[in-house]
Structure formats: C-alpha cells, structure tokens
C-alpha cells in the first residue's frame, strides 16, 4: 500500500513541477473567435485543442496560425499543424511559438 501511495505522490509531483509557467494557447481562427471554446470542433486544430477531434478527419489537413494581439509583436502566437486522418483515428503534429527573442515559449505536440 505504501508503494502505491509513493507512486501516486511521485506522479503528482512530476505533473505539478512540469506545469508551471506555461500557457496552453488555443490555436485556430474559429477557436479564437469563440474565446478558446474548441472542444467540440473536428478540424486540423483539434491536434492541439482537442486531440479526440482528429478521429473524424480523413486525408491530409494542414494549417498555419498567427495571432498578433493588440498589434504588439512581442506577444504574438504562431502555430503550424498537420493531420492525416485514417478511417478510424488519425495522427497529427503541431508546433507553436509565443514571444520574441528575449522571451520565447515553444510547444510541440504529437497526437
């Protein structure tokens, strides 16, 4: 029993230490227009916003995203996504970048 508690505590500690100072930026124009509410969409941006959404896609899909909030280039978000959908499921990659040369956050994902 103590071994199970130790494993659970270790997993929680790793999750907490790995999740600080990051923001999960919602990518895609449609998701951005709805203030990030993108969990019901099934499009190429599901690779970042809701990975289960790529299950409905078939064939190749790709997209580029750029958000320059308040016309300040230092807080811009750039993103790239590609998905290949099979009959049952799919696989996709996404890359995004936030910031400028002094401070930058890069995220990469595989779904």
mmCIF file with all atom_site columns, C-alpha atoms in Angstrom:
data_model
loop_
_atom_site.group_PDB
_atom_site.id
_atom_site.type_symbol
_atom_site.label_atom_id
_atom_site.label_alt_id
_atom_site.label_comp_id
_atom_site.label_asym_id
_atom_site.label_entity_id
_atom_site.label_seq_id
_atom_site.pdbx_PDB_ins_code
_atom_site.Cartn_x
_atom_site.Cartn_y
_atom_site.Cartn_z
_atom_site.occupancy
_atom_site.B_iso_or_equiv
_atom_site.pdbx_formal_charge
_atom_site.auth_seq_id
_atom_site.auth_comp_id
_atom_site.auth_asym_id
_atom_site.auth_atom_id
_atom_site.pdbx_PDB_model_num
ATOM 1   C CA . UNK A 1 1   ? 0.000   0.000  0.000   1.00 0.00 ? 1   UNK A CA 1
ATOM 2   C CA . UNK A 1 2   ? 2.845   2.385  0.808   1.00 0.00 ? 2   UNK A CA 1
ATOM 3   C CA . UNK A 1 3   ? 4.346   1.673  -2.604  1.00 0.00 ? 3   UNK A CA 1
ATOM 4   C CA . UNK A 1 4   ? 1.135   2.769  -4.344  1.00 0.00 ? 4   UNK A CA 1
ATOM 5   C CA . UNK A 1 5   ? 0.995   5.996  -2.303  1.00 0.00 ? 5   UNK A CA 1
ATOM 6   C CA . UNK A 1 6   ? 4.616   6.712  -3.178  1.00 0.00 ? 6   UNK A CA 1
ATOM 7   C CA . UNK A 1 7   ? 3.992   6.180  -6.903  1.00 0.00 ? 7   UNK A CA 1
ATOM 8   C CA . UNK A 1 8   ? 0.904   8.424  -6.861  1.00 0.00 ? 8   UNK A CA 1
ATOM 9   C CA . UNK A 1 9   ? 2.779   11.140 -4.942  1.00 0.00 ? 9   UNK A CA 1
ATOM 10  C CA . UNK A 1 10  ? 5.707   10.930 -7.356  1.00 0.00 ? 10  UNK A CA 1
ATOM 11  C CA . UNK A 1 11  ? 3.418   11.252 -10.387 1.00 0.00 ? 11  UNK A CA 1
ATOM 12  C CA . UNK A 1 12  ? 1.623   14.245 -8.879  1.00 0.00 ? 12  UNK A CA 1
ATOM 13  C CA . UNK A 1 13  ? 4.932   15.912 -8.049  1.00 0.00 ? 13  UNK A CA 1
ATOM 14  C CA . UNK A 1 14  ? 6.123   15.481 -11.622 1.00 0.00 ? 14  UNK A CA 1
ATOM 15  C CA . UNK A 1 15  ? 2.901   16.892 -13.035 1.00 0.00 ? 15  UNK A CA 1
ATOM 16  C CA . UNK A 1 16  ? 2.995   19.919 -10.738 1.00 0.00 ? 16  UNK A CA 1
ATOM 17  C CA . UNK A 1 17  ? 6.648   20.725 -11.448 1.00 0.00 ? 17  UNK A CA 1
ATOM 18  C CA . UNK A 1 18  ? 6.203   20.374 -15.211 1.00 0.00 ? 18  UNK A CA 1
ATOM 19  C CA . UNK A 1 19  ? 3.079   22.534 -15.479 1.00 0.00 ? 19  UNK A CA 1
ATOM 20  C CA . UNK A 1 20  ? 4.254   25.862 -14.057 1.00 0.00 ? 20  UNK A CA 1
ATOM 21  C CA . UNK A 1 21  ? 4.785   28.954 -16.207 1.00 0.00 ? 21  UNK A CA 1
ATOM 22  C CA . UNK A 1 22  ? 3.135   27.587 -19.327 1.00 0.00 ? 22  UNK A CA 1
ATOM 23  C CA . UNK A 1 23  ? 0.011   28.615 -21.150 1.00 0.00 ? 23  UNK A CA 1
ATOM 24  C CA . UNK A 1 24  ? -1.992  26.322 -23.394 1.00 0.00 ? 24  UNK A CA 1
ATOM 25  C CA . UNK A 1 25  ? -2.643  28.679 -26.296 1.00 0.00 ? 25  UNK A CA 1
ATOM 26  C CA . UNK A 1 26  ? -5.730  27.812 -28.312 1.00 0.00 ? 26  UNK A CA 1
ATOM 27  C CA . UNK A 1 27  ? -4.827  27.723 -31.994 1.00 0.00 ? 27  UNK A CA 1
ATOM 28  C CA . UNK A 1 28  ? -7.128  28.336 -34.952 1.00 0.00 ? 28  UNK A CA 1
ATOM 29  C CA . UNK A 1 29  ? -9.276  31.233 -36.061 1.00 0.00 ? 29  UNK A CA 1
ATOM 30  C CA . UNK A 1 30  ? -12.593 29.565 -35.260 1.00 0.00 ? 30  UNK A CA 1
ATOM 31  C CA . UNK A 1 31  ? -11.450 28.657 -31.742 1.00 0.00 ? 31  UNK A CA 1
ATOM 32  C CA . UNK A 1 32  ? -10.045 32.151 -31.248 1.00 0.00 ? 32  UNK A CA 1
ATOM 33  C CA . UNK A 1 33  ? -13.351 33.676 -32.303 1.00 0.00 ? 33  UNK A CA 1
ATOM 34  C CA . UNK A 1 34  ? -15.100 31.685 -29.581 1.00 0.00 ? 34  UNK A CA 1
ATOM 35  C CA . UNK A 1 35  ? -12.624 32.657 -26.836 1.00 0.00 ? 35  UNK A CA 1
ATOM 36  C CA . UNK A 1 36  ? -10.914 29.268 -26.873 1.00 0.00 ? 36  UNK A CA 1
ATOM 37  C CA . UNK A 1 37  ? -14.051 27.110 -26.704 1.00 0.00 ? 37  UNK A CA 1
ATOM 38  C CA . UNK A 1 38  ? -12.856 24.497 -29.206 1.00 0.00 ? 38  UNK A CA 1
ATOM 39  C CA . UNK A 1 39  ? -13.538 21.141 -27.597 1.00 0.00 ? 39  UNK A CA 1
ATOM 40  C CA . UNK A 1 40  ? -16.416 20.257 -29.932 1.00 0.00 ? 40  UNK A CA 1
ATOM 41  C CA . UNK A 1 41  ? -14.673 21.052 -33.227 1.00 0.00 ? 41  UNK A CA 1
ATOM 42  C CA . UNK A 1 42  ? -13.316 18.398 -35.564 1.00 0.00 ? 42  UNK A CA 1
ATOM 43  C CA . UNK A 1 43  ? -10.758 20.225 -37.689 1.00 0.00 ? 43  UNK A CA 1
ATOM 44  C CA . UNK A 1 44  ? -6.999  20.446 -38.151 1.00 0.00 ? 44  UNK A CA 1
ATOM 45  C CA . UNK A 1 45  ? -6.623  22.500 -34.962 1.00 0.00 ? 45  UNK A CA 1
ATOM 46  C CA . UNK A 1 46  ? -8.027  19.618 -32.943 1.00 0.00 ? 46  UNK A CA 1
ATOM 47  C CA . UNK A 1 47  ? -4.476  18.319 -32.872 1.00 0.00 ? 47  UNK A CA 1
ATOM 48  C CA . UNK A 1 48  ? -3.809  20.998 -30.221 1.00 0.00 ? 48  UNK A CA 1
ATOM 49  C CA . UNK A 1 49  ? -7.222  21.962 -28.847 1.00 0.00 ? 49  UNK A CA 1
ATOM 50  C CA . UNK A 1 50  ? -8.928  18.539 -28.553 1.00 0.00 ? 50  UNK A CA 1
ATOM 51  C CA . UNK A 1 51  ? -6.985  15.518 -29.768 1.00 0.00 ? 51  UNK A CA 1
ATOM 52  C CA . UNK A 1 52  ? -10.099 13.311 -29.980 1.00 0.00 ? 52  UNK A CA 1
ATOM 53  C CA . UNK A 1 53  ? -11.417 15.599 -32.709 1.00 0.00 ? 53  UNK A CA 1
ATOM 54  C CA . UNK A 1 54  ? -8.930  14.300 -35.291 1.00 0.00 ? 54  UNK A CA 1
ATOM 55  C CA . UNK A 1 55  ? -10.692 10.912 -35.263 1.00 0.00 ? 55  UNK A CA 1
ATOM 56  C CA . UNK A 1 56  ? -13.361 12.254 -37.651 1.00 0.00 ? 56  UNK A CA 1
ATOM 57  C CA . UNK A 1 57  ? -10.896 13.621 -40.215 1.00 0.00 ? 57  UNK A CA 1
ATOM 58  C CA . UNK A 1 58  ? -9.911  11.719 -43.349 1.00 0.00 ? 58  UNK A CA 1
ATOM 59  C CA . UNK A 1 59  ? -6.929  12.504 -45.550 1.00 0.00 ? 59  UNK A CA 1
ATOM 60  C CA . UNK A 1 60  ? -4.356  15.262 -45.169 1.00 0.00 ? 60  UNK A CA 1
ATOM 61  C CA . UNK A 1 61  ? -5.147  18.551 -43.442 1.00 0.00 ? 61  UNK A CA 1
ATOM 62  C CA . UNK A 1 62  ? -2.813  21.410 -42.587 1.00 0.00 ? 62  UNK A CA 1
ATOM 63  C CA . UNK A 1 63  ? -2.972  24.900 -41.215 1.00 0.00 ? 63  UNK A CA 1
ATOM 64  C CA . UNK A 1 64  ? -0.981  27.990 -40.261 1.00 0.00 ? 64  UNK A CA 1
ATOM 65  C CA . UNK A 1 65  ? -1.982  30.383 -37.492 1.00 0.00 ? 65  UNK A CA 1
ATOM 66  C CA . UNK A 1 66  ? -0.772  33.827 -36.444 1.00 0.00 ? 66  UNK A CA 1
ATOM 67  C CA . UNK A 1 67  ? -2.269  35.955 -33.672 1.00 0.00 ? 67  UNK A CA 1
ATOM 68  C CA . UNK A 1 68  ? -0.844  39.436 -33.093 1.00 0.00 ? 68  UNK A CA 1
ATOM 69  C CA . UNK A 1 69  ? -2.829  40.563 -30.044 1.00 0.00 ? 69  UNK A CA 1
ATOM 70  C CA . UNK A 1 70  ? -3.165  44.318 -29.547 1.00 0.00 ? 70  UNK A CA 1
ATOM 71  C CA . UNK A 1 71  ? -0.761  44.818 -32.501 1.00 0.00 ? 71  UNK A CA 1
ATOM 72  C CA . UNK A 1 72  ? 2.189   44.094 -30.196 1.00 0.00 ? 72  UNK A CA 1
ATOM 73  C CA . UNK A 1 73  ? 4.591   41.671 -31.908 1.00 0.00 ? 73  UNK A CA 1
ATOM 74  C CA . UNK A 1 74  ? 6.194   40.681 -28.597 1.00 0.00 ? 74  UNK A CA 1
ATOM 75  C CA . UNK A 1 75  ? 3.029   38.815 -27.531 1.00 0.00 ? 75  UNK A CA 1
ATOM 76  C CA . UNK A 1 76  ? 2.259   37.164 -30.848 1.00 0.00 ? 76  UNK A CA 1
ATOM 77  C CA . UNK A 1 77  ? 1.393   33.468 -31.174 1.00 0.00 ? 77  UNK A CA 1
ATOM 78  C CA . UNK A 1 78  ? 2.430   31.500 -34.250 1.00 0.00 ? 78  UNK A CA 1
ATOM 79  C CA . UNK A 1 79  ? 1.303   27.955 -34.981 1.00 0.00 ? 79  UNK A CA 1
ATOM 80  C CA . UNK A 1 80  ? 1.532   25.164 -37.531 1.00 0.00 ? 80  UNK A CA 1
ATOM 81  C CA . UNK A 1 81  ? -0.486  21.938 -37.577 1.00 0.00 ? 81  UNK A CA 1
ATOM 82  C CA . UNK A 1 82  ? -0.735  18.905 -39.850 1.00 0.00 ? 82  UNK A CA 1
ATOM 83  C CA . UNK A 1 83  ? -3.084  15.916 -39.558 1.00 0.00 ? 83  UNK A CA 1
ATOM 84  C CA . UNK A 1 84  ? -3.542  12.715 -41.508 1.00 0.00 ? 84  UNK A CA 1
ATOM 85  C CA . UNK A 1 85  ? -6.847  11.012 -40.799 1.00 0.00 ? 85  UNK A CA 1
ATOM 86  C CA . UNK A 1 86  ? -7.499  7.306  -41.286 1.00 0.00 ? 86  UNK A CA 1
ATOM 87  C CA . UNK A 1 87  ? -10.897 5.603  -41.342 1.00 0.00 ? 87  UNK A CA 1
ATOM 88  C CA . UNK A 1 88  ? -10.661 5.007  -37.602 1.00 0.00 ? 88  UNK A CA 1
ATOM 89  C CA . UNK A 1 89  ? -8.456  7.637  -35.996 1.00 0.00 ? 89  UNK A CA 1
ATOM 90  C CA . UNK A 1 90  ? -5.622  9.793  -37.175 1.00 0.00 ? 90  UNK A CA 1
ATOM 91  C CA . UNK A 1 91  ? -2.192  11.153 -36.430 1.00 0.00 ? 91  UNK A CA 1
ATOM 92  C CA . UNK A 1 92  ? -1.117  14.771 -36.210 1.00 0.00 ? 92  UNK A CA 1
ATOM 93  C CA . UNK A 1 93  ? 1.684   17.129 -35.238 1.00 0.00 ? 93  UNK A CA 1
ATOM 94  C CA . UNK A 1 94  ? 1.626   20.721 -34.094 1.00 0.00 ? 94  UNK A CA 1
ATOM 95  C CA . UNK A 1 95  ? 4.231   23.361 -33.364 1.00 0.00 ? 95  UNK A CA 1
ATOM 96  C CA . UNK A 1 96  ? 3.639   26.778 -31.827 1.00 0.00 ? 96  UNK A CA 1
ATOM 97  C CA . UNK A 1 97  ? 5.699   29.686 -30.607 1.00 0.00 ? 97  UNK A CA 1
ATOM 98  C CA . UNK A 1 98  ? 4.915   32.609 -28.328 1.00 0.00 ? 98  UNK A CA 1
ATOM 99  C CA . UNK A 1 99  ? 7.068   35.641 -27.644 1.00 0.00 ? 99  UNK A CA 1
ATOM 100 C CA . UNK A 1 100 ? 10.152  37.204 -29.175 1.00 0.00 ? 100 UNK A CA 1
ATOM 101 C CA . UNK A 1 101 ? 13.942  36.862 -28.999 1.00 0.00 ? 101 UNK A CA 1
ATOM 102 C CA . UNK A 1 102 ? 14.268  37.801 -25.301 1.00 0.00 ? 102 UNK A CA 1
ATOM 103 C CA . UNK A 1 103 ? 11.486  35.527 -24.044 1.00 0.00 ? 103 UNK A CA 1
ATOM 104 C CA . UNK A 1 104 ? 10.017  32.672 -26.036 1.00 0.00 ? 104 UNK A CA 1
ATOM 105 C CA . UNK A 1 105 ? 7.800   29.663 -25.324 1.00 0.00 ? 105 UNK A CA 1
ATOM 106 C CA . UNK A 1 106 ? 7.826   26.859 -27.893 1.00 0.00 ? 106 UNK A CA 1
ATOM 107 C CA . UNK A 1 107 ? 5.433   23.934 -27.840 1.00 0.00 ? 107 UNK A CA 1
ATOM 108 C CA . UNK A 1 108 ? 5.420   20.799 -29.918 1.00 0.00 ? 108 UNK A CA 1
ATOM 109 C CA . UNK A 1 109 ? 2.803   18.082 -29.905 1.00 0.00 ? 109 UNK A CA 1
ATOM 110 C CA . UNK A 1 110 ? 2.126   14.675 -31.384 1.00 0.00 ? 110 UNK A CA 1
ATOM 111 C CA . UNK A 1 111 ? -1.370  13.196 -31.376 1.00 0.00 ? 111 UNK A CA 1
#
